[in-house]
Amino acid sequence: MNTIHDMGGMHGFGPVEREANEPVFHADWERRVFALTTAVSFAVPFTDDNLRSAIESIPPARYLASTYYELWLEALTKILIGRRVVSERELASGRAEPLSKDIEVLGPVTPADALAALDAGFPARRASGKPARFRLGDAVRARNLNPATHTRLPRYARGRLGHIVADHGVMSFNDANGRGDGEQPQHVYAVRFTMRELWGPEASARDHLTLDLWDDHLDPA
Amino acid sequence: MNTIHDMGGMHGFGPVEREANEPVFHADWERRVFALTTAVSFAVPFTDDNLRSAIESIPPARYLASTYYELWLEALTKILIGRRVVSERELASGRAEPLSKDIEVLGPVTPADALAALDAGFPARRASGKPARFRLGDAVRARNLNPATHTRLPRYARGRLGHIVADHGVMSFNDANGRGDGEQPQHVYAVRFTMRELWGPEASARDHLTLDLWDDHLDPA
Amino acid sequence: MSGDDHDHHHRAGWSDVELRVRALESILVEKGLVDPAALDAIVETYETKIGPRNGARVIARAWVDPAYKARLLSDATAAIREQGYGGSQGEQMIVLENTGAVHNVVVCTLCSCYPWPVLGLPPVWYKSAPYRSRVVMDPRGVLRELGLELAESTEVRVWDSNAELRYLVLPRRPTGTEGLSEDRLAALVTRDGMIGVAAV
Amino acid sequence: MSGDDHDHHHRAGWSDVELRVRALESILVEKGLVDPAALDAIVETYETKIGPRNGARVIARAWVDPAYKARLLSDATAAIREQGYGGSQGEQMIVLENTGAVHNVVVCTLCSCYPWPVLGLPPVWYKSAPYRSRVVMDPRGVLRELGLELAESTEVRVWDSNAELRYLVLPRRPTGTEGLSEDRLAALVTRDGMIGVAAV
């Protein structure tokens, strides 16, 4: 999805502003949004890619006008409404209505199980998948893909020439997963680009940028 | 300037909505903004590129939240403040203060002169300039330029291969003019790209897109 | 500035933008940089004299006069000036002929470039993010949404008006219009047809 | 839902977003989809247990223990787990060593990917449009603005965390710290140093 979240290489957003002694959360509702998103994903399973995809679907003007946890809240709400576990009417009234019998959900995660799961993590690595098409040192060109669905290939790299500097092994493919096409496990490579390849002759000749790209993002070059 | 005005190829803005029997202006203040911008450019000379550059400098969130003539008003105000012919204080009070003696302005354009100038137009064509580097049929690649200043080379075409289908002759170079580097007159070519070159294998194999690119936007391919 | 003028900046019901425009205009007038009569003349010109009826007359003439059509396609600026139209935002015109094989559609992704002398000022949708963002990547989808379904065999040509050339689409003359006068033909031509988002 | 709960949705001074979050939480709790105690436990974990002090301990250990540093650079996930850290958003860790010749800096242009187990949740600036948009194209300019001027001879390597690998920068050990304990060294390491926007 070529929308405003894919902002690498844009001008015009102004200086980076750091807050001294920044708290983890800036308001109690931010705490609750973070925790709700994490906890409810056990009972109504969704992945980071579902959440990212829902955030990316927020129209650009609202995306830019929203704070980070406002984006999470909107995306989480959209996911839960899409799964029919919450309705706009309930959110407006604040009153829960009975859950339809045909909706599959799990029970609430307990505090201990939640913390154990977070400590274990949710590895993207898979035991097997599509054979690797590339090897260390190979020259590759990022494909010029412009799907209307979720993708982890940023626009600024499309069509650009890089080199494989690491093979991270086989992982679930976020692009496929985000559009509901299953995990399609495949190799993920660290692909190094010169800054001049990405940004033209005005860029530093010395500097590089590395992206982690899936096998399906790449063509031999 | 890679900012939100350069939106060709983005998703997420929703459907195109046409208004039936749309009026030329939607409010009286829109009429005045259009006319003021046109008229004051005779007394305080600025070009379309200055206006475009000022519009592009509006931060993305505000750009997207503004209507078209709100963008014009903000850009015009910025230009006039930059030329010191108007101040924020005057705009807040609504009261004009004396113009500083060192500011060069011309008198107000008369109705007849304004209409005659609009009817004559402001041609970008120039009698001479840099010799043409390309000819009809030549394969060219749009340069990967990412200036922080005004440019008329859209991001979606950068690095892409096309063919010269017309030579429009020598014209003033908006990119140079917009950054205050003079007119640098040079040939402008119609460059045709296949949709697949621009957008990848999912695009129609039959369709094309044409951009008018200046000689300095192109490399031989 | 008089007390009346000051009060009028606070007249109830005026929005911030209205107040700001009023302030800007009165400051520029007071400084002798604009003449209110010139503002009125400019507005009147673009509200009443310059608009898509101009382009429609050009198109109708091209439909009935093969020699004119040939001139229009080879030197659009001069041929349009023959009809009395030209000037700002139409200094270098190009006319794009739709045929059974090729459909042309015009956009300005970077701002709002548009052939004022023949079409007037652009409509809001033409300047909007949905049109500018999408028509260059998915022209068939956008045209379909706008009610124009193109045959798969038709080549779509998108023209992004990023420089100082301005584009006018010459739609195909509708069948069954052989007997119509030039004026009647002009009445069939729409603004959207001359942008390329409608058939005629 | 009790009358008290209903009133509390209209408590004066609550913003729309607060009301909406309260409503969502109470609905999810009432439906048995979340346990409020789990929410509290999650918040407490990320406010008090998981944060940049974890990463700082990893860095300090690498500074004092060459064998640990070698493990950290060859298998960061395992070496970080040795210190007791790991899990969500740190399942596949990579540690990037700054040297006299190379400076590393980490970003996530597409969203907010960040190595939670060692750095905690990301600060607002890391998730902000200015950082995400600019550091990939003009890293030296962004670092200069943030107070880190790099020598022209230093190679800058930007790492855009677009997949499920998470990056931690191993800053150079400051000179003059030879006598310091591991704890004292850890106290020198900043979050920003481990992102790559500060020297240490």
PDB file of N, CA, C and O in Angstrom, chain A residues 39-45 99 104-110 113, chain D residues 28 31-35:
ATOM      1  N   ALA A  39      -3.229  -7.530  24.799  1.00  0.00           N
ATOM      2  CA  ALA A  39      -3.979  -8.587  25.484  1.00  0.00           C
ATOM      3  C   ALA A  39      -5.079  -9.174  24.604  1.00  0.00           C
ATOM      4  O   ALA A  39      -5.286 -10.396  24.578  1.00  0.00           O
ATOM      5  N   VAL A  40      -5.782  -8.340  23.872  1.00  0.00           N
ATOM      6  CA  VAL A  40      -6.926  -8.860  23.122  1.00  0.00           C
ATOM      7  C   VAL A  40      -6.466  -9.723  21.945  1.00  0.00           C
ATOM      8  O   VAL A  40      -7.213 -10.578  21.452  1.00  0.00           O
ATOM      9  N   SER A  41      -5.217  -9.538  21.525  1.00  0.00           N
ATOM     10  CA  SER A  41      -4.723 -10.344  20.398  1.00  0.00           C
ATOM     11  C   SER A  41      -4.565 -11.821  20.788  1.00  0.00           C
ATOM     12  O   SER A  41      -4.363 -12.665  19.919  1.00  0.00           O
ATOM     13  N   PHE A  42      -4.647 -12.130  22.077  1.00  0.00           N
ATOM     14  CA  PHE A  42      -4.657 -13.536  22.494  1.00  0.00           C
ATOM     15  C   PHE A  42      -6.060 -14.138  22.342  1.00  0.00           C
ATOM     16  O   PHE A  42      -6.214 -15.281  21.951  1.00  0.00           O
ATOM     17  N   ALA A  43      -7.072 -13.344  22.667  1.00  0.00           N
ATOM     18  CA  ALA A  43      -8.457 -13.853  22.619  1.00  0.00           C
ATOM     19  C   ALA A  43      -9.047 -13.775  21.213  1.00  0.00           C
ATOM     20  O   ALA A  43      -9.851 -14.613  20.816  1.00  0.00           O
ATOM     21  N   VAL A  44      -8.652 -12.751  20.469  1.00  0.00           N
ATOM     22  CA  VAL A  44      -9.140 -12.540  19.097  1.00  0.00           C
ATOM     23  C   VAL A  44      -7.877 -12.462  18.239  1.00  0.00           C
ATOM     24  O   VAL A  44      -7.392 -11.381  17.945  1.00  0.00           O
ATOM     25  N   PRO A  45      -7.320 -13.602  17.870  1.00  0.00           N
ATOM     26  CA  PRO A  45      -5.951 -13.573  17.331  1.00  0.00           C
ATOM     27  C   PRO A  45      -5.794 -12.699  16.084  1.00  0.00           C
ATOM     28  O   PRO A  45      -6.544 -12.816  15.121  1.00  0.00           O
ATOM     29  N   LEU A  99     -22.256 -11.436  22.487  1.00  0.00           N
ATOM     30  CA  LEU A  99     -21.431 -11.813  21.343  1.00  0.00           C
ATOM     31  C   LEU A  99     -22.189 -12.868  20.535  1.00  0.00           C
ATOM     32  O   LEU A  99     -22.722 -13.821  21.085  1.00  0.00           O
ATOM     33  N   GLU A 104     -15.780 -17.002  16.663  1.00  0.00           N
ATOM     34  CA  GLU A 104     -14.830 -17.785  17.450  1.00  0.00           C
ATOM     35  C   GLU A 104     -13.846 -16.873  18.163  1.00  0.00           C
ATOM     36  O   GLU A 104     -13.101 -16.139  17.524  1.00  0.00           O
ATOM     37  N   VAL A 105     -13.858 -16.953  19.471  1.00  0.00           N
ATOM     38  CA  VAL A 105     -12.874 -16.207  20.266  1.00  0.00           C
ATOM     39  C   VAL A 105     -12.333 -17.139  21.337  1.00  0.00           C
ATOM     40  O   VAL A 105     -12.936 -18.172  21.642  1.00  0.00           O
ATOM     41  N   LEU A 106     -11.202 -16.763  21.897  1.00  0.00           N
ATOM     42  CA  LEU A 106     -10.630 -17.521  23.003  1.00  0.00           C
ATOM     43  C   LEU A 106     -10.913 -16.751  24.286  1.00  0.00           C
ATOM     44  O   LEU A 106     -11.374 -15.604  24.259  1.00  0.00           O
ATOM     45  N   GLY A 107     -10.592 -17.382  25.409  1.00  0.00           N
ATOM     46  CA  GLY A 107     -10.784 -16.700  26.684  1.00  0.00           C
ATOM     47  C   GLY A 107      -9.730 -15.622  26.878  1.00  0.00           C
ATOM     48  O   GLY A 107      -8.781 -15.502  26.098  1.00  0.00           O
ATOM     49  N   PRO A 108      -9.907 -14.798  27.925  1.00  0.00           N
ATOM     50  CA  PRO A 108      -8.939 -13.731  28.185  1.00  0.00           C
ATOM     51  C   PRO A 108      -7.605 -14.314  28.638  1.00  0.00           C
ATOM     52  O   PRO A 108      -7.571 -15.308  29.364  1.00  0.00           O
ATOM     53  N   VAL A 109      -6.524 -13.718  28.168  1.00  0.00           N
ATOM     54  CA  VAL A 109      -5.212 -14.181  28.596  1.00  0.00           C
ATOM     55  C   VAL A 109      -5.011 -13.787  30.067  1.00  0.00           C
ATOM     56  O   VAL A 109      -5.437 -12.706  30.492  1.00  0.00           O
ATOM     57  N   THR A 110      -4.421 -14.667  30.836  1.00  0.00           N
ATOM     58  CA  THR A 110      -4.153 -14.342  32.239  1.00  0.00           C
ATOM     59  C   THR A 110      -2.896 -13.481  32.312  1.00  0.00           C
ATOM     60  O   THR A 110      -2.088 -13.481  31.372  1.00  0.00           O
ATOM     61  N   ASP A 113       0.168 -15.725  31.793  1.00  0.00           N
ATOM     62  CA  ASP A 113       0.328 -16.207  30.420  1.00  0.00           C
ATOM     63  C   ASP A 113       0.735 -15.074  29.471  1.00  0.00           C
ATOM     64  O   ASP A 113       1.523 -15.273  28.541  1.00  0.00           O
TER      65      ASP A 113
ATOM     66  N   LEU D  28     -14.682  -4.993  26.189  1.00  0.00           N
ATOM     67  CA  LEU D  28     -13.859  -6.202  26.036  1.00  0.00           C
ATOM     68  C   LEU D  28     -13.783  -6.991  27.343  1.00  0.00           C
ATOM     69  O   LEU D  28     -13.768  -8.226  27.331  1.00  0.00           O
ATOM     70  N   LYS D  31     -17.146  -8.732  27.876  1.00  0.00           N
ATOM     71  CA  LYS D  31     -17.311  -9.879  26.976  1.00  0.00           C
ATOM     72  C   LYS D  31     -16.351 -11.017  27.295  1.00  0.00           C
ATOM     73  O   LYS D  31     -16.337 -12.045  26.598  1.00  0.00           O
ATOM     74  N   GLY D  32     -15.501 -10.808  28.271  1.00  0.00           N
ATOM     75  CA  GLY D  32     -14.574 -11.881  28.645  1.00  0.00           C
ATOM     76  C   GLY D  32     -13.420 -12.044  27.672  1.00  0.00           C
ATOM     77  O   GLY D  32     -12.868 -13.137  27.534  1.00  0.00           O
ATOM     78  N   LEU D  33     -13.048 -10.968  26.990  1.00  0.00           N
ATOM     79  CA  LEU D  33     -11.943 -11.070  26.024  1.00  0.00           C
ATOM     80  C   LEU D  33     -10.621 -10.554  26.588  1.00  0.00           C
ATOM     81  O   LEU D  33      -9.564 -10.895  26.076  1.00  0.00           O
ATOM     82  N   VAL D  34     -10.691  -9.712  27.583  1.00  0.00           N
ATOM     83  CA  VAL D  34      -9.475  -9.296  28.285  1.00  0.00           C
ATOM     84  C   VAL D  34      -9.727  -9.288  29.787  1.00  0.00           C
ATOM     85  O   VAL D  34     -10.845  -9.044  30.242  1.00  0.00           O
ATOM     86  N   ASP D  35      -8.632  -9.534  30.503  1.00  0.00           N
ATOM     87  CA  ASP D  35      -8.647  -9.538  31.961  1.00  0.00           C
ATOM     88  C   ASP D  35      -7.929  -8.253  32.394  1.00  0.00           C
ATOM     89  O   ASP D  35      -6.756  -8.056  32.042  1.00  0.00           O
TER      90      ASP D  35
END
